[in-house]
């Protein structure tokens, strides 16, 4: 079993020494685990863990609470299987408005599973599905796979395709100062539903030609889209309820291609008050990253590295997911190539 508490005051800052994602919290957790290490006819070992955690900021707001469970086992045939489930009840969120008032975050659930075949075999398969949803109706799913081929002890290839569809009912878009928004501290903060789709393929190759000469290659094509819809705002601070903009409040401006390129927002439907405008946040992103590292130990303790890295990427304000279109477009992007030579020499003294 374990229990821990971590406190970081609002003034805690270490960015001169390291990277800090956030401060202003009191975090605590407890986990209870059980292990079965005596092999049986069904498994070689089994593990179970149950736990919970929660977090407060220094204003006393509950910003996180979670109940989780995890179970895993190495089966008698050396396969690994495990699964987990997480539930987060409704809590406050002091970061969602990007510096604005505290609001509420909807309760959500998440489940995931992993299955791996025997790692000692020449062919190893792994599957990693997961699914999540929240109380406001958003759904997220992910399916990942890992195929490892090891025909010899000196050569291995790994293919890792994955596809994910993530949904959000409170994605931050823009914030405006608005003196008429007295219900929200004179701020008009626009949110939206977001549907994001991502397809990637992690490819790795490892070859050992001799004890002193090796080659490592990595390649990752990546395609993603983000579709913003149902623009809205929170009804009040410290609340979960949201008011969705209707056609009289939000007007789309179309580009020459017929796409929504921008929006004009009249939140109070009063022509005498100020209107706001913002660009359509929809986008498509594609990239291709790859590198190759040749390592030669030309004498004991002395090594020469030859490195080649290429990256090409691009984006368009589309928001729809079209793999064939975006995959072809990535090869039309201008590549950035980096060549690196590194040598070390050990004198032996």
CSV table of C-alpha atoms in Angstrom, one decimal:
chain,number,residue,atom,x,y,z
A,1,UNK,CA,0.0,0.0,0.0
A,2,UNK,CA,1.0,3.6,-0.4
A,3,UNK,CA,-0.2,7.1,0.5
A,4,UNK,CA,1.3,10.4,-0.5
A,5,UNK,CA,0.7,14.1,-0.2
A,6,UNK,CA,2.2,16.8,-2.4
A,7,UNK,CA,1.9,20.6,-1.8
A,8,UNK,CA,2.9,23.4,-4.1
A,9,UNK,CA,2.1,27.0,-3.0
A,10,UNK,CA,0.8,29.5,-5.6
A,11,UNK,CA,4.2,31.2,-5.6
A,12,UNK,CA,6.2,28.1,-6.2
A,13,UNK,CA,8.3,28.5,-9.4
A,14,UNK,CA,11.3,26.6,-10.7
A,15,UNK,CA,11.4,27.5,-14.4
A,16,UNK,CA,15.0,28.7,-14.1
A,17,UNK,CA,15.9,25.1,-13.1
A,18,UNK,CA,13.4,22.9,-14.8
A,19,UNK,CA,9.9,22.8,-16.4
A,20,UNK,CA,6.9,23.4,-14.2
A,21,UNK,CA,3.4,22.7,-15.5
A,22,UNK,CA,1.4,24.1,-12.5
A,23,UNK,CA,1.5,25.1,-8.9
A,24,UNK,CA,-1.2,26.1,-6.3
A,25,UNK,CA,-2.4,22.6,-5.2
A,26,UNK,CA,-2.6,20.2,-2.4
A,27,UNK,CA,-2.6,16.7,-3.9
A,28,UNK,CA,-3.1,13.4,-2.1
A,29,UNK,CA,-3.5,9.8,-3.0
A,30,UNK,CA,-3.8,6.3,-1.6
A,31,UNK,CA,-3.4,3.0,-3.3
A,32,UNK,CA,-3.8,-0.6,-2.0
A,33,UNK,CA,-2.3,-3.4,-4.0
A,34,UNK,CA,-2.3,-7.2,-3.9
A,35,UNK,CA,0.2,-9.5,-5.8
A,36,UNK,CA,-0.1,-13.2,-6.5
A,37,UNK,CA,3.4,-14.5,-7.4
A,38,UNK,CA,2.9,-18.3,-7.1
A,39,UNK,CA,2.3,-19.7,-10.6
A,40,UNK,CA,-0.9,-21.7,-11.2
A,41,UNK,CA,-2.3,-23.5,-14.2
A,42,UNK,CA,-4.0,-20.2,-15.2
A,43,UNK,CA,-1.4,-17.6,-14.6
A,44,UNK,CA,2.3,-17.0,-13.7
A,45,UNK,CA,1.5,-13.9,-11.7
A,46,UNK,CA,-1.4,-11.6,-11.0
A,47,UNK,CA,-1.8,-8.0,-9.7
A,48,UNK,CA,-4.7,-5.9,-8.4
A,49,UNK,CA,-4.7,-2.3,-7.3
A,50,UNK,CA,-7.5,-0.1,-6.0
A,51,UNK,CA,-7.0,3.6,-5.1
A,52,UNK,CA,-8.2,7.1,-5.1
A,53,UNK,CA,-6.8,10.6,-5.3
A,54,UNK,CA,-7.9,14.2,-4.9
A,55,UNK,CA,-6.6,17.7,-5.2
A,56,UNK,CA,-7.4,21.1,-3.8
A,57,UNK,CA,-6.1,24.6,-4.7
A,58,UNK,CA,-5.1,27.0,-2.0
A,59,UNK,CA,-8.5,28.7,-2.2
A,60,UNK,CA,-10.1,25.5,-1.0
A,61,UNK,CA,-11.6,24.4,-4.4
A,62,UNK,CA,-11.7,20.7,-5.1
A,63,UNK,CA,-10.0,20.6,-8.5
A,64,UNK,CA,-9.6,16.8,-8.9
A,65,UNK,CA,-11.1,13.7,-7.5
A,66,UNK,CA,-10.5,10.2,-8.9
A,67,UNK,CA,-11.3,6.6,-8.0
A,68,UNK,CA,-9.4,4.0,-10.0
A,69,UNK,CA,-8.8,0.3,-10.3
A,70,UNK,CA,-6.2,-1.8,-12.2
A,71,UNK,CA,-5.8,-5.5,-12.7
A,72,UNK,CA,-3.2,-7.4,-14.7
A,73,UNK,CA,-1.8,-10.8,-15.1
A,74,UNK,CA,0.9,-12.8,-17.0
A,75,UNK,CA,-0.9,-15.9,-18.2
A,76,UNK,CA,0.5,-19.4,-18.2
A,77,UNK,CA,1.4,-19.0,-21.9
A,78,UNK,CA,3.4,-15.8,-21.1
A,79,UNK,CA,0.8,-13.5,-22.5
A,80,UNK,CA,0.2,-10.3,-20.6
A,81,UNK,CA,-3.3,-8.8,-20.1
A,82,UNK,CA,-4.4,-5.9,-18.0
A,83,UNK,CA,-7.2,-3.4,-17.7
A,84,UNK,CA,-8.1,-0.3,-15.8
A,85,UNK,CA,-11.1,1.9,-15.0
A,86,UNK,CA,-11.2,5.5,-13.7
A,87,UNK,CA,-14.1,7.6,-12.5
A,88,UNK,CA,-13.8,11.3,-11.9
A,89,UNK,CA,-16.8,13.0,-10.3
A,90,UNK,CA,-17.8,16.6,-11.0
A,91,UNK,CA,-15.2,19.0,-9.7
A,92,UNK,CA,-14.1,22.6,-10.0
A,93,UNK,CA,-11.7,23.7,-12.8
A,94,UNK,CA,-9.5,26.7,-12.1
A,95,UNK,CA,-7.6,26.5,-15.5
A,96,UNK,CA,-10.3,25.9,-18.1
A,97,UNK,CA,-11.0,29.6,-18.7
A,98,UNK,CA,-7.3,30.4,-19.1
A,99,UNK,CA,-7.1,32.9,-16.3
A,100,UNK,CA,-10.8,33.6,-16.0
A,101,UNK,CA,-13.3,32.6,-13.3
A,102,UNK,CA,-13.4,29.1,-11.8
A,103,UNK,CA,-16.0,26.8,-13.5
A,104,UNK,CA,-17.2,23.2,-13.1
A,105,UNK,CA,-15.9,20.1,-14.9
A,106,UNK,CA,-18.3,17.4,-15.8
A,107,UNK,CA,-18.0,13.9,-14.3
A,108,UNK,CA,-16.3,11.4,-16.6
A,109,UNK,CA,-15.4,7.8,-16.9
A,110,UNK,CA,-12.5,6.0,-18.6
A,111,UNK,CA,-11.7,2.3,-19.3
A,112,UNK,CA,-8.7,0.8,-21.0
A,113,UNK,CA,-7.2,-2.6,-21.7
A,114,UNK,CA,-3.9,-4.0,-22.9
A,115,UNK,CA,-3.1,-7.4,-24.4
A,116,UNK,CA,0.5,-8.5,-25.4
A,117,UNK,CA,1.5,-11.9,-26.7
A,118,UNK,CA,4.7,-13.7,-25.6
A,119,UNK,CA,7.6,-11.3,-25.8
A,120,UNK,CA,10.1,-14.1,-26.4
A,121,UNK,CA,8.6,-15.1,-29.7
A,122,UNK,CA,9.7,-13.9,-33.2
A,123,UNK,CA,6.3,-12.3,-33.7
A,124,UNK,CA,4.8,-10.2,-30.9
A,125,UNK,CA,1.4,-8.6,-31.0
A,126,UNK,CA,-0.1,-5.9,-28.7
A,127,UNK,CA,-3.5,-4.3,-28.6
A,128,UNK,CA,-4.4,-1.2,-26.6
A,129,UNK,CA,-8.1,-0.1,-26.8
A,130,UNK,CA,-9.6,2.6,-24.6
A,131,UNK,CA,-12.8,4.4,-24.2
A,132,UNK,CA,-14.0,7.4,-22.3
A,133,UNK,CA,-17.1,9.5,-21.8
A,134,UNK,CA,-18.5,12.3,-19.7
A,135,UNK,CA,-21.8,13.3,-18.2
A,136,UNK,CA,-22.4,15.9,-20.9
A,137,UNK,CA,-22.4,13.4,-23.7
A,138,UNK,CA,-18.9,13.5,-25.1
A,139,UNK,CA,-17.2,10.3,-26.1
A,140,UNK,CA,-13.5,9.4,-26.8
A,141,UNK,CA,-12.0,6.2,-28.1
A,142,UNK,CA,-8.6,5.0,-29.1
A,143,UNK,CA,-7.3,1.8,-30.7
A,144,UNK,CA,-3.6,1.1,-30.8
A,145,UNK,CA,-1.7,-1.9,-32.0
A,146,UNK,CA,1.9,-2.9,-31.9
A,147,UNK,CA,3.4,-5.6,-34.2
A,148,UNK,CA,7.0,-6.6,-33.5
A,149,UNK,CA,8.9,-8.9,-35.9
A,150,UNK,CA,12.2,-10.4,-34.7
A,151,UNK,CA,13.3,-12.9,-37.4
A,152,UNK,CA,16.8,-13.0,-36.0
A,153,UNK,CA,18.5,-11.8,-32.8
A,154,UNK,CA,20.2,-9.0,-34.7
A,155,UNK,CA,17.2,-7.5,-36.6
A,156,UNK,CA,13.8,-6.2,-35.4
A,157,UNK,CA,11.0,-4.2,-37.0
A,158,UNK,CA,8.1,-2.6,-35.0
A,159,UNK,CA,4.9,-1.2,-36.5
A,160,UNK,CA,2.6,0.8,-34.2
A,161,UNK,CA,-0.6,2.0,-35.9
A,162,UNK,CA,-3.1,4.0,-33.8
A,163,UNK,CA,-6.3,5.8,-34.3
A,164,UNK,CA,-8.1,8.0,-31.8
A,165,UNK,CA,-11.3,10.0,-31.7
A,166,UNK,CA,-11.5,12.4,-28.8
A,167,UNK,CA,-14.5,14.5,-27.8
A,168,UNK,CA,-14.8,17.5,-25.5
A,169,UNK,CA,-17.9,19.6,-24.5
A,170,UNK,CA,-15.8,22.5,-23.1
A,171,UNK,CA,-12.9,23.3,-25.4
A,172,UNK,CA,-11.6,26.9,-24.8
A,173,UNK,CA,-11.7,29.0,-28.0
A,174,UNK,CA,-11.3,32.8,-27.2
A,175,UNK,CA,-11.8,35.3,-24.4
A,176,UNK,CA,-13.0,38.9,-24.8
A,177,UNK,CA,-13.4,41.8,-22.4
A,178,UNK,CA,-17.1,42.7,-22.3
A,179,UNK,CA,-18.5,45.2,-19.8
A,180,UNK,CA,-22.0,43.9,-20.5
A,181,UNK,CA,-21.1,40.4,-19.2
A,182,UNK,CA,-21.7,41.3,-15.6
A,183,UNK,CA,-22.6,37.7,-14.8
A,184,UNK,CA,-19.1,36.6,-15.7
A,185,UNK,CA,-16.8,39.3,-14.3
A,186,UNK,CA,-17.0,41.4,-17.5
A,187,UNK,CA,-15.5,38.6,-19.6
A,188,UNK,CA,-17.0,36.8,-22.5
A,189,UNK,CA,-15.3,33.4,-22.8
A,190,UNK,CA,-16.2,31.3,-25.8
A,191,UNK,CA,-16.1,27.5,-25.6
A,192,UNK,CA,-17.1,24.8,-28.1
A,193,UNK,CA,-17.6,21.1,-28.6
A,194,UNK,CA,-14.5,19.6,-30.1
A,195,UNK,CA,-14.1,16.4,-32.1
A,196,UNK,CA,-10.5,15.5,-32.8
A,197,UNK,CA,-9.3,12.6,-34.9
A,198,UNK,CA,-5.7,11.4,-35.1
A,199,UNK,CA,-4.1,8.6,-37.1
A,200,UNK,CA,-0.4,7.7,-36.7
A,201,UNK,CA,2.0,4.9,-37.5
A,202,UNK,CA,5.1,4.6,-35.4
A,203,UNK,CA,7.7,2.5,-37.3
A,204,UNK,CA,11.0,1.4,-35.9
A,205,UNK,CA,13.8,-0.7,-37.3
A,206,UNK,CA,16.8,-2.0,-35.4
A,207,UNK,CA,19.7,-3.8,-37.0
A,208,UNK,CA,23.0,-5.0,-35.5
A,209,UNK,CA,25.5,-5.8,-38.2
A,210,UNK,CA,28.3,-6.5,-35.7
A,211,UNK,CA,29.1,-5.9,-32.0
A,212,UNK,CA,30.5,-2.5,-33.1
A,213,UNK,CA,28.1,-1.4,-35.9
A,214,UNK,CA,24.4,-0.8,-35.4
A,215,UNK,CA,21.6,1.1,-37.2
A,216,UNK,CA,18.4,2.5,-35.7
A,217,UNK,CA,15.6,4.0,-37.9
A,218,UNK,CA,12.4,5.7,-36.8
A,219,UNK,CA,9.5,6.9,-39.0
A,220,UNK,CA,6.2,8.5,-37.9
A,221,UNK,CA,3.5,9.6,-40.4
A,222,UNK,CA,0.8,11.6,-38.5
A,223,UNK,CA,-2.6,13.0,-39.6
A,224,UNK,CA,-5.0,14.9,-37.3
A,225,UNK,CA,-8.2,17.0,-37.6
A,226,UNK,CA,-10.0,19.2,-35.2
A,227,UNK,CA,-13.7,20.1,-35.7
A,228,UNK,CA,-15.1,22.9,-33.4
A,229,UNK,CA,-18.9,23.0,-33.2
A,230,UNK,CA,-21.8,24.2,-30.9
A,231,UNK,CA,-20.1,27.4,-29.6
A,232,UNK,CA,-21.2,28.3,-26.1
A,233,UNK,CA,-20.3,30.0,-22.9
A,234,UNK,CA,-20.7,29.1,-19.2
A,235,UNK,CA,-23.9,30.4,-17.6
A,236,UNK,CA,-22.1,31.6,-14.5
A,237,UNK,CA,-18.8,31.1,-12.6
A,238,UNK,CA,-18.5,27.9,-10.5
A,239,UNK,CA,-21.3,26.3,-12.6
A,240,UNK,CA,-21.4,23.5,-15.1
A,241,UNK,CA,-24.4,24.7,-17.1
A,242,UNK,CA,-23.6,26.4,-20.4
A,243,UNK,CA,-25.6,28.6,-22.8
A,244,UNK,CA,-25.2,27.6,-26.5
A,245,UNK,CA,-25.2,30.4,-29.0
A,246,UNK,CA,-28.1,30.4,-31.4
A,247,UNK,CA,-28.2,31.7,-35.0
A,248,UNK,CA,-29.0,35.3,-33.9
A,249,UNK,CA,-26.0,35.4,-31.6
A,250,UNK,CA,-23.4,33.7,-33.8
A,251,UNK,CA,-23.0,34.4,-37.5
A,252,UNK,CA,-20.6,32.6,-39.8
A,253,UNK,CA,-18.5,34.4,-42.5
A,254,UNK,CA,-17.8,32.2,-45.5
A,255,UNK,CA,-14.6,32.2,-47.5
A,256,UNK,CA,-14.5,32.1,-51.3
A,257,UNK,CA,-14.3,28.3,-51.1
A,258,UNK,CA,-17.6,28.2,-49.1
A,259,UNK,CA,-16.0,27.3,-45.8
A,260,UNK,CA,-16.7,29.1,-42.5
A,261,UNK,CA,-13.6,31.2,-42.1
A,262,UNK,CA,-14.7,33.4,-39.2
A,263,UNK,CA,-17.5,34.1,-36.8
A,264,UNK,CA,-19.2,37.3,-35.6
A,265,UNK,CA,-20.6,37.0,-32.1
A,266,UNK,CA,-23.4,39.2,-30.7
A,267,UNK,CA,-24.0,37.5,-27.3
A,268,UNK,CA,-26.8,39.7,-26.0
A,269,UNK,CA,-28.5,40.2,-29.4
A,270,UNK,CA,-28.3,44.0,-29.0
A,271,UNK,CA,-27.1,45.9,-32.0
A,272,UNK,CA,-26.2,48.8,-29.8
A,273,UNK,CA,-23.5,46.8,-27.9
A,274,UNK,CA,-20.2,45.6,-29.1
A,275,UNK,CA,-19.9,42.6,-31.3
A,276,UNK,CA,-16.9,40.2,-31.3
A,277,UNK,CA,-15.2,38.2,-34.0
A,278,UNK,CA,-12.8,35.3,-34.1
A,279,UNK,CA,-11.4,33.0,-36.8
A,280,UNK,CA,-12.7,29.6,-37.4
A,281,UNK,CA,-10.5,27.4,-35.1
A,282,UNK,CA,-11.0,24.2,-37.3
A,283,UNK,CA,-7.7,22.8,-38.6
A,284,UNK,CA,-6.1,19.8,-40.2
A,285,UNK,CA,-2.5,18.9,-39.4
A,286,UNK,CA,-0.2,16.4,-41.1
A,287,UNK,CA,3.4,15.6,-40.6
A,288,UNK,CA,6.1,13.1,-41.4
A,289,UNK,CA,9.1,12.7,-39.0
A,290,UNK,CA,11.9,10.3,-39.5
A,291,UNK,CA,15.5,9.8,-38.4
A,292,UNK,CA,18.3,7.3,-38.8
A,293,UNK,CA,21.3,6.7,-36.5
A,294,UNK,CA,24.3,4.7,-37.6
A,295,UNK,CA,26.6,3.9,-34.7
A,296,UNK,CA,30.2,2.6,-35.2
A,297,UNK,CA,32.5,1.9,-32.4
A,298,UNK,CA,35.7,2.1,-34.4
A,299,UNK,CA,37.9,1.3,-31.4
A,300,UNK,CA,37.1,0.3,-27.8
A,301,UNK,CA,35.4,3.2,-26.1
A,302,UNK,CA,35.6,5.5,-29.2
A,303,UNK,CA,32.4,5.9,-31.2
A,304,UNK,CA,31.2,7.6,-34.4
A,305,UNK,CA,27.6,8.6,-35.0
A,306,UNK,CA,26.1,9.5,-38.3
A,307,UNK,CA,22.6,11.0,-38.0
A,308,UNK,CA,20.0,12.0,-40.5
A,309,UNK,CA,16.7,13.6,-39.5
A,310,UNK,CA,13.9,14.8,-41.7
A,311,UNK,CA,10.6,16.6,-40.8
A,312,UNK,CA,7.9,17.9,-43.0
A,313,UNK,CA,4.5,19.3,-41.8
A,314,UNK,CA,1.6,21.5,-42.9
A,315,UNK,CA,-1.9,22.5,-41.9
A,316,UNK,CA,-5.1,23.8,-43.4
A,317,UNK,CA,-8.3,25.3,-41.9
A,318,UNK,CA,-10.6,22.4,-42.8
A,319,UNK,CA,-11.6,20.4,-39.7
A,320,UNK,CA,-12.7,17.3,-41.6
A,321,UNK,CA,-10.8,14.0,-41.5
A,322,UNK,CA,-9.7,12.8,-45.0
A,323,UNK,CA,-6.7,10.5,-44.7
A,324,UNK,CA,-6.0,10.1,-48.5
A,325,UNK,CA,-6.0,13.9,-49.0
A,326,UNK,CA,-3.9,14.8,-46.0
A,327,UNK,CA,-1.5,11.8,-46.4
A,328,UNK,CA,-0.8,12.9,-50.0
A,329,UNK,CA,-0.4,16.5,-49.0
A,330,UNK,CA,2.3,15.8,-46.5
A,331,UNK,CA,4.7,14.8,-49.4
A,332,UNK,CA,4.1,18.2,-51.0
A,333,UNK,CA,5.4,20.0,-47.9
A,334,UNK,CA,9.0,21.3,-48.0
A,335,UNK,CA,11.2,19.0,-45.9
A,336,UNK,CA,13.7,20.1,-43.3
A,337,UNK,CA,16.8,17.9,-43.2
A,338,UNK,CA,19.4,17.8,-40.5
A,339,UNK,CA,22.6,15.9,-40.8
A,340,UNK,CA,24.8,15.4,-37.8
A,341,UNK,CA,28.2,13.8,-37.2
A,342,UNK,CA,29.4,13.1,-33.6
A,343,UNK,CA,32.6,11.4,-32.7
A,344,UNK,CA,34.1,10.5,-29.4
A,345,UNK,CA,37.6,9.3,-28.7
A,346,UNK,CA,38.8,7.5,-25.6
A,347,UNK,CA,42.5,7.9,-25.0
A,348,UNK,CA,42.7,5.0,-22.6
A,349,UNK,CA,44.7,6.9,-20.0
